[in-house]
DNA sequence: TTAGTATGTTCAATAAATTGGACACGAACT
DNA sequence: AGTTCGTGTCCAATTTATTGAACATACTAA
């Protein structure tokens, strides 16, 4: 079966933006594409498609590259990241483990 | 050649966090995993691995799923996203188009 | 200007993700 | 209680991304 997908504009814009942020970050740090690719453990070809904002590359790789050039996805450091993680774990235990018909609104900051 | 990769903690934490945010968002909206998967045009299996914070899934798909359940990656709407995009385009034209490799120091502060 | 690199971009071979199916288990509803 | 449905998780077949090589172009420093 063919795997044809569509991506919303938000997604495309977000990816395009991320790619540009990575490119700017890389250039500002004086790294060549090859250097950054080596550091992230990927090929220059893949980095190229990431900087182009392609939808295909693996999340892990994209996040890694972003981290290397100082682009923080959640605008916070690792400590804060871990903290939010822990907090969400709590929250997840409070939510119903299985969605039946219609669960509703809980609200939380962040 | 086998593709063995390593992921920094920041990346792992970010992915873990994102997965949890997606799961919380989905649950709060009363969607089943299958519903969200259908909506994103992916299989439940893939959504599962996204919610688990796997590094493998495609960025595009992960971003799409996030968007559907209301998780904003850059903490802003599509308008702002497009604006930042345009701004970065300007910035990119100002930066040198090519980086000279000079064995320069890069600080990995993450 | 020229030599030496960095980048844009393509492509076939290879490695890996995605898929639907399957199953057990647990939670929610009557 | 029993039953239905959502989830956790594994799998082989299929679809896809990744890679390294290759090349042209474009930029930077001498």
Short mmCIF file of C-alpha atoms (C1' of nucleotides) in Angstrom, two decimals:
data_model
loop_
_atom_site.label_atom_id
_atom_site.label_comp_id
_atom_site.label_asym_id
_atom_site.label_seq_id
_atom_site.Cartn_x
_atom_site.Cartn_y
_atom_site.Cartn_z
CA UNK A 1 0.00 0.00 0.00
CA UNK A 2 1.25 3.41 -0.94
CA UNK A 3 2.15 5.68 1.92
CA UNK A 4 1.05 9.07 0.77
CA UNK A 5 0.97 11.72 3.42
CA UNK A 6 0.00 15.32 3.77
CA UNK A 7 1.53 17.84 6.07
CA UNK A 8 -0.21 20.90 7.46
CA UNK A 9 1.23 24.35 6.93
CA UNK A 10 2.11 24.64 10.60
CA UNK A 11 4.24 21.56 10.30
CA UNK A 12 5.91 22.72 7.11
CA UNK A 13 6.59 26.15 8.51
CA UNK A 14 7.92 24.72 11.74
CA UNK A 15 10.28 22.44 9.86
CA UNK A 16 11.38 25.19 7.53
CA UNK A 17 12.05 27.45 10.49
CA UNK A 18 13.93 24.78 12.36
CA UNK A 19 16.09 24.09 9.34
CA UNK A 20 16.96 27.74 9.00
CA UNK A 21 17.69 28.07 12.70
CA UNK A 22 20.07 25.16 12.38
CA UNK A 23 21.77 26.66 9.39
CA UNK A 24 22.14 30.03 11.08
CA UNK A 25 23.41 28.37 14.22
CA UNK A 26 25.91 26.35 12.28
CA UNK A 27 27.18 29.29 10.27
CA UNK A 28 27.44 31.51 13.33
CA UNK A 29 29.59 28.88 14.96
CA UNK A 30 31.77 28.66 11.89
CA UNK A 31 31.07 25.03 11.24
CA UNK A 32 31.01 23.53 7.78
CA UNK A 33 28.16 21.27 6.79
CA UNK A 34 30.54 18.33 6.81
CA UNK A 35 31.78 19.10 10.30
CA UNK A 36 28.29 19.32 11.71
CA UNK A 37 27.26 16.16 9.89
CA UNK A 38 30.24 14.27 11.30
CA UNK A 39 29.50 15.53 14.77
CA UNK A 40 25.89 14.40 14.55
CA UNK A 41 26.92 11.11 13.04
CA UNK A 42 25.05 11.64 9.80
CA UNK A 43 25.95 12.32 6.21
CA UNK A 44 26.16 15.75 4.66
CA UNK A 45 23.30 14.75 2.40
CA UNK A 46 21.03 14.17 5.36
CA UNK A 47 22.08 17.41 7.02
CA UNK A 48 21.32 19.13 3.79
CA UNK A 49 17.77 17.82 3.77
CA UNK A 50 17.37 18.82 7.40
CA UNK A 51 18.46 22.38 6.70
CA UNK A 52 16.04 22.38 3.80
CA UNK A 53 13.21 21.55 6.19
CA UNK A 54 12.35 18.14 4.78
CA UNK A 55 9.76 16.08 6.59
CA UNK A 56 11.61 12.82 6.14
CA UNK A 57 14.62 12.76 8.48
CA UNK A 58 14.42 11.07 11.86
CA UNK A 59 13.34 13.22 14.80
CA UNK A 60 16.22 12.07 16.88
CA UNK A 61 18.74 13.15 14.32
CA UNK A 62 17.10 16.51 13.77
CA UNK A 63 16.93 17.19 17.49
CA UNK A 64 20.54 16.15 17.88
CA UNK A 65 21.72 18.48 15.16
CA UNK A 66 19.66 21.28 16.65
CA UNK A 67 21.19 20.68 20.05
CA UNK A 68 24.71 20.74 18.66
CA UNK A 69 24.27 24.15 17.10
CA UNK A 70 22.45 25.48 20.15
CA UNK A 71 18.87 25.49 18.94
CA UNK A 72 16.70 24.54 21.88
CA UNK A 73 13.31 23.17 20.92
CA UNK A 74 11.70 23.84 24.25
CA UNK A 75 13.59 26.99 25.08
CA UNK A 76 15.07 25.52 28.20
CA UNK A 77 18.12 23.59 29.33
CA UNK A 78 18.44 19.92 30.12
CA UNK A 79 17.66 20.33 33.80
CA UNK A 80 14.38 22.03 33.11
CA UNK A 81 13.66 19.45 30.46
CA UNK A 82 14.09 16.64 32.95
CA UNK A 83 11.92 18.50 35.42
CA UNK A 84 9.07 18.89 32.97
CA UNK A 85 9.45 15.25 32.14
CA UNK A 86 9.00 14.25 35.75
CA UNK A 87 6.05 16.53 36.11
CA UNK A 88 4.36 15.04 33.10
CA UNK A 89 4.91 11.57 34.49
CA UNK A 90 2.87 12.54 37.51
CA UNK A 91 0.19 14.02 35.36
CA UNK A 92 0.03 10.91 33.21
CA UNK A 93 -0.73 8.71 36.18
CA UNK A 94 -3.63 10.94 37.06
CA UNK A 95 -5.16 10.83 33.60
CA UNK A 96 -7.34 7.86 32.64
CA UNK A 97 -5.18 5.08 31.26
CA UNK A 98 -7.65 4.38 28.52
CA UNK A 99 -9.83 6.74 26.53
CA UNK A 100 -13.36 5.49 26.20
CA UNK A 101 -15.90 7.98 24.93
CA UNK A 102 -15.15 11.58 25.82
CA UNK A 103 -12.72 12.69 28.43
CA UNK A 104 -12.47 16.42 28.91
CA UNK A 105 -10.42 19.48 29.70
CA UNK A 106 -7.72 19.59 32.24
CA UNK A 107 -5.50 22.62 32.07
CA UNK A 108 -1.89 23.08 32.88
CA UNK A 109 0.74 25.68 32.34
CA UNK A 110 3.74 25.11 30.07
CA UNK B 1 27.62 -0.22 6.65
CA UNK B 2 25.76 -0.39 9.90
CA UNK B 3 24.38 2.88 11.14
CA UNK B 4 25.10 3.10 14.81
CA UNK B 5 24.22 6.40 16.37
CA UNK B 6 24.33 8.03 19.75
CA UNK B 7 21.93 10.59 21.09
CA UNK B 8 22.71 13.16 23.73
CA UNK B 9 20.66 13.40 26.87
CA UNK B 10 19.12 16.68 25.77
CA UNK B 11 17.81 14.99 22.68
CA UNK B 12 16.47 12.01 24.57
CA UNK B 13 14.83 14.18 27.18
CA UNK B 14 13.34 16.47 24.58
CA UNK B 15 11.88 13.52 22.69
CA UNK B 16 10.61 11.91 25.85
CA UNK B 17 8.99 15.18 26.86
CA UNK B 18 7.45 15.72 23.47
CA UNK B 19 6.02 12.22 23.49
CA UNK B 20 4.45 12.77 26.86
CA UNK B 21 3.04 16.14 25.85
CA UNK B 22 1.46 14.46 22.86
CA UNK B 23 -0.02 11.71 24.97
CA UNK B 24 -1.37 14.16 27.50
CA UNK B 25 -2.77 16.34 24.75
CA UNK B 26 -4.41 13.38 23.10
CA UNK B 27 -5.92 12.06 26.30
CA UNK B 28 -7.18 15.46 27.34
CA UNK B 29 -8.95 15.73 24.02
CA UNK B 30 -10.48 12.33 24.50
CA UNK B 31 -8.91 10.85 21.41
CA UNK B 32 -7.97 7.21 21.14
CA UNK B 33 -4.57 6.29 19.79
CA UNK B 34 -6.20 4.92 16.68
CA UNK B 35 -8.15 8.13 16.07
CA UNK B 36 -5.07 10.29 16.35
CA UNK B 37 -3.08 7.92 14.18
CA UNK B 38 -5.75 7.99 11.47
CA UNK B 39 -5.87 11.74 11.61
CA UNK B 40 -2.14 12.03 11.23
CA UNK B 41 -2.15 9.44 8.48
CA UNK B 42 0.05 6.99 10.35
CA UNK B 43 -0.40 3.64 12.04
CA UNK B 44 -1.11 3.17 15.69
CA UNK B 45 2.20 1.40 15.98
CA UNK B 46 4.06 4.48 14.83
CA UNK B 47 2.08 6.78 17.10
CA UNK B 48 2.94 4.45 19.94
CA UNK B 49 6.63 4.81 19.26
CA UNK B 50 6.25 8.57 19.03
CA UNK B 51 4.53 8.74 22.41
CA UNK B 52 7.32 6.61 23.77
CA UNK B 53 9.84 9.19 22.62
CA UNK B 54 11.63 7.06 20.06
CA UNK B 55 14.32 8.69 17.98
CA UNK B 56 13.30 6.91 14.80
CA UNK B 57 10.06 8.41 13.49
CA UNK B 58 10.09 11.09 10.81
CA UNK B 59 10.18 14.69 12.00
CA UNK B 60 7.32 15.64 9.77
CA UNK B 61 5.05 13.04 11.25
CA UNK B 62 6.00 13.87 14.81
CA UNK B 63 5.42 17.58 14.24
CA UNK B 64 2.12 16.82 12.57
CA UNK B 65 0.90 14.73 15.46
CA UNK B 66 2.03 17.39 17.89
CA UNK B 67 0.14 20.04 15.96
CA UNK B 68 -3.04 17.97 15.94
CA UNK B 69 -3.12 17.61 19.70
CA UNK B 70 -2.16 21.25 20.24
CA UNK B 71 1.49 20.95 21.20
CA UNK B 72 3.27 23.96 19.76
CA UNK B 73 6.94 23.34 19.10
CA UNK B 74 8.01 26.95 19.00
CA UNK B 75 5.37 28.22 21.38
CA UNK B 76 3.73 30.34 18.73
CA UNK B 77 1.03 30.16 16.07
CA UNK B 78 1.42 29.74 12.34
CA UNK B 79 1.49 33.49 11.63
CA UNK B 80 4.38 34.05 13.96
CA UNK B 81 6.04 30.98 12.55
CA UNK B 82 5.89 32.41 9.03
CA UNK B 83 7.16 35.73 10.30
CA UNK B 84 10.19 34.19 11.93
CA UNK B 85 10.79 32.27 8.75
CA UNK B 86 10.89 35.44 6.72
CA UNK B 87 13.16 37.10 9.21
CA UNK B 88 15.58 34.23 9.11
CA UNK B 89 15.65 34.41 5.33
CA UNK B 90 16.93 37.95 5.64
CA UNK B 91 19.47 36.94 8.19
CA UNK B 92 20.70 34.10 6.02
CA UNK B 93 21.47 36.44 3.15
CA UNK B 94 23.63 38.50 5.48
CA UNK B 95 25.67 35.60 6.76
CA UNK B 96 28.59 34.30 4.72
CA UNK B 97 27.31 31.73 2.24
CA UNK B 98 30.26 29.52 2.81
CA UNK B 99 32.14 28.64 5.97
CA UNK B 100 35.87 28.23 5.88
CA UNK B 101 37.08 25.28 7.91
CA UNK B 102 39.63 26.67 10.35
CA UNK B 103 39.77 24.08 13.12
CA UNK B 104 37.77 26.49 15.22
CA UNK B 105 36.54 25.81 18.75
CA UNK B 106 32.90 25.15 19.26
CA UNK B 107 31.50 25.15 22.77
CA UNK B 108 29.15 22.30 23.50
CA UNK B 109 27.16 23.84 26.30
CA UNK B 110 24.36 21.36 26.52
"C1'" DT C 1 42.91 35.50 -10.93
"C1'" DT C 2 43.44 31.26 -9.47
"C1'" DA C 3 43.51 27.45 -6.47
"C1'" DG C 4 41.21 25.26 -2.91
"C1'" DT C 5 36.93 24.42 -0.50
"C1'" DA C 6 32.02 24.66 0.64
"C1'" DT C 7 27.72 24.02 -1.01
"C1'" DG C 8 23.62 22.50 -4.09
"C1'" DT C 9 21.81 18.49 -5.88
"C1'" DT C 10 21.29 13.98 -8.07
"C1'" DC C 11 21.31 8.80 -7.70
"C1'" DA C 12 21.65 3.60 -6.94
"C1'" DA C 13 22.64 0.53 -3.20
"C1'" DT C 14 21.81 -0.35 1.44
"C1'" DA C 15 19.95 0.09 6.04
"C1'" DA C 16 15.99 1.18 8.60
"C1'" DA C 17 11.18 2.81 9.53
"C1'" DT C 18 6.25 1.97 8.69
"C1'" DT C 19 2.66 -1.02 8.31
"C1'" DG C 20 -1.32 -4.27 9.37
"C1'" DG C 21 -1.98 -8.20 11.80
"C1'" DA C 22 -1.90 -10.50 15.78
"C1'" DC C 23 -2.18 -11.39 20.69
"C1'" DA C 24 -2.56 -10.61 25.86
"C1'" DC C 25 -3.82 -7.64 29.34
"C1'" DG C 26 -6.19 -4.11 31.63
"C1'" DA C 27 -9.64 -0.66 32.06
"C1'" DA C 28 -14.39 1.05 31.40
"C1'" DC C 29 -19.21 0.42 30.73
"C1'" DT C 30 -23.87 -2.10 31.39
"C1'" DA D 1 -20.14 -10.17 37.07
"C1'" DG D 2 -19.17 -10.30 31.98
"C1'" DT D 3 -18.01 -7.94 27.74
"C1'" DT D 4 -16.22 -4.55 24.94
"C1'" DC D 5 -12.66 -1.73 23.71
"C1'" DG D 6 -7.99 0.67 24.26
"C1'" DT D 7 -3.49 -0.15 24.94
"C1'" DG D 8 1.34 -2.52 25.08
"C1'" DT D 9 4.04 -4.99 22.17
"C1'" DC D 10 5.89 -8.29 18.69
"C1'" DC D 11 6.48 -9.54 13.78
"C1'" DA D 12 7.54 -10.11 8.50
"C1'" DA D 13 6.62 -7.69 4.36
"C1'" DT D 14 6.76 -3.43 2.28
"C1'" DT D 15 8.02 1.32 1.80
"C1'" DT D 16 11.21 4.67 2.85
"C1'" DA D 17 15.25 7.20 4.44
"C1'" DT D 18 20.30 7.21 4.58
"C1'" DT D 19 24.49 6.95 2.54
"C1'" DG D 20 28.71 7.83 -0.32
"C1'" DA D 21 29.92 9.05 -4.66
"C1'" DA D 22 29.69 12.11 -8.03
"C1'" DC D 23 29.37 16.49 -10.32
"C1'" DA D 24 28.61 21.58 -11.13
"C1'" DT D 25 28.56 25.81 -9.05
"C1'" DA D 26 29.89 29.36 -5.90
"C1'" DC D 27 32.53 31.35 -2.60
"C1'" DT D 28 37.16 32.76 0.04
"C1'" DA D 29 41.66 33.47 0.68
"C1'" DA D 30 46.35 33.80 -1.46
#
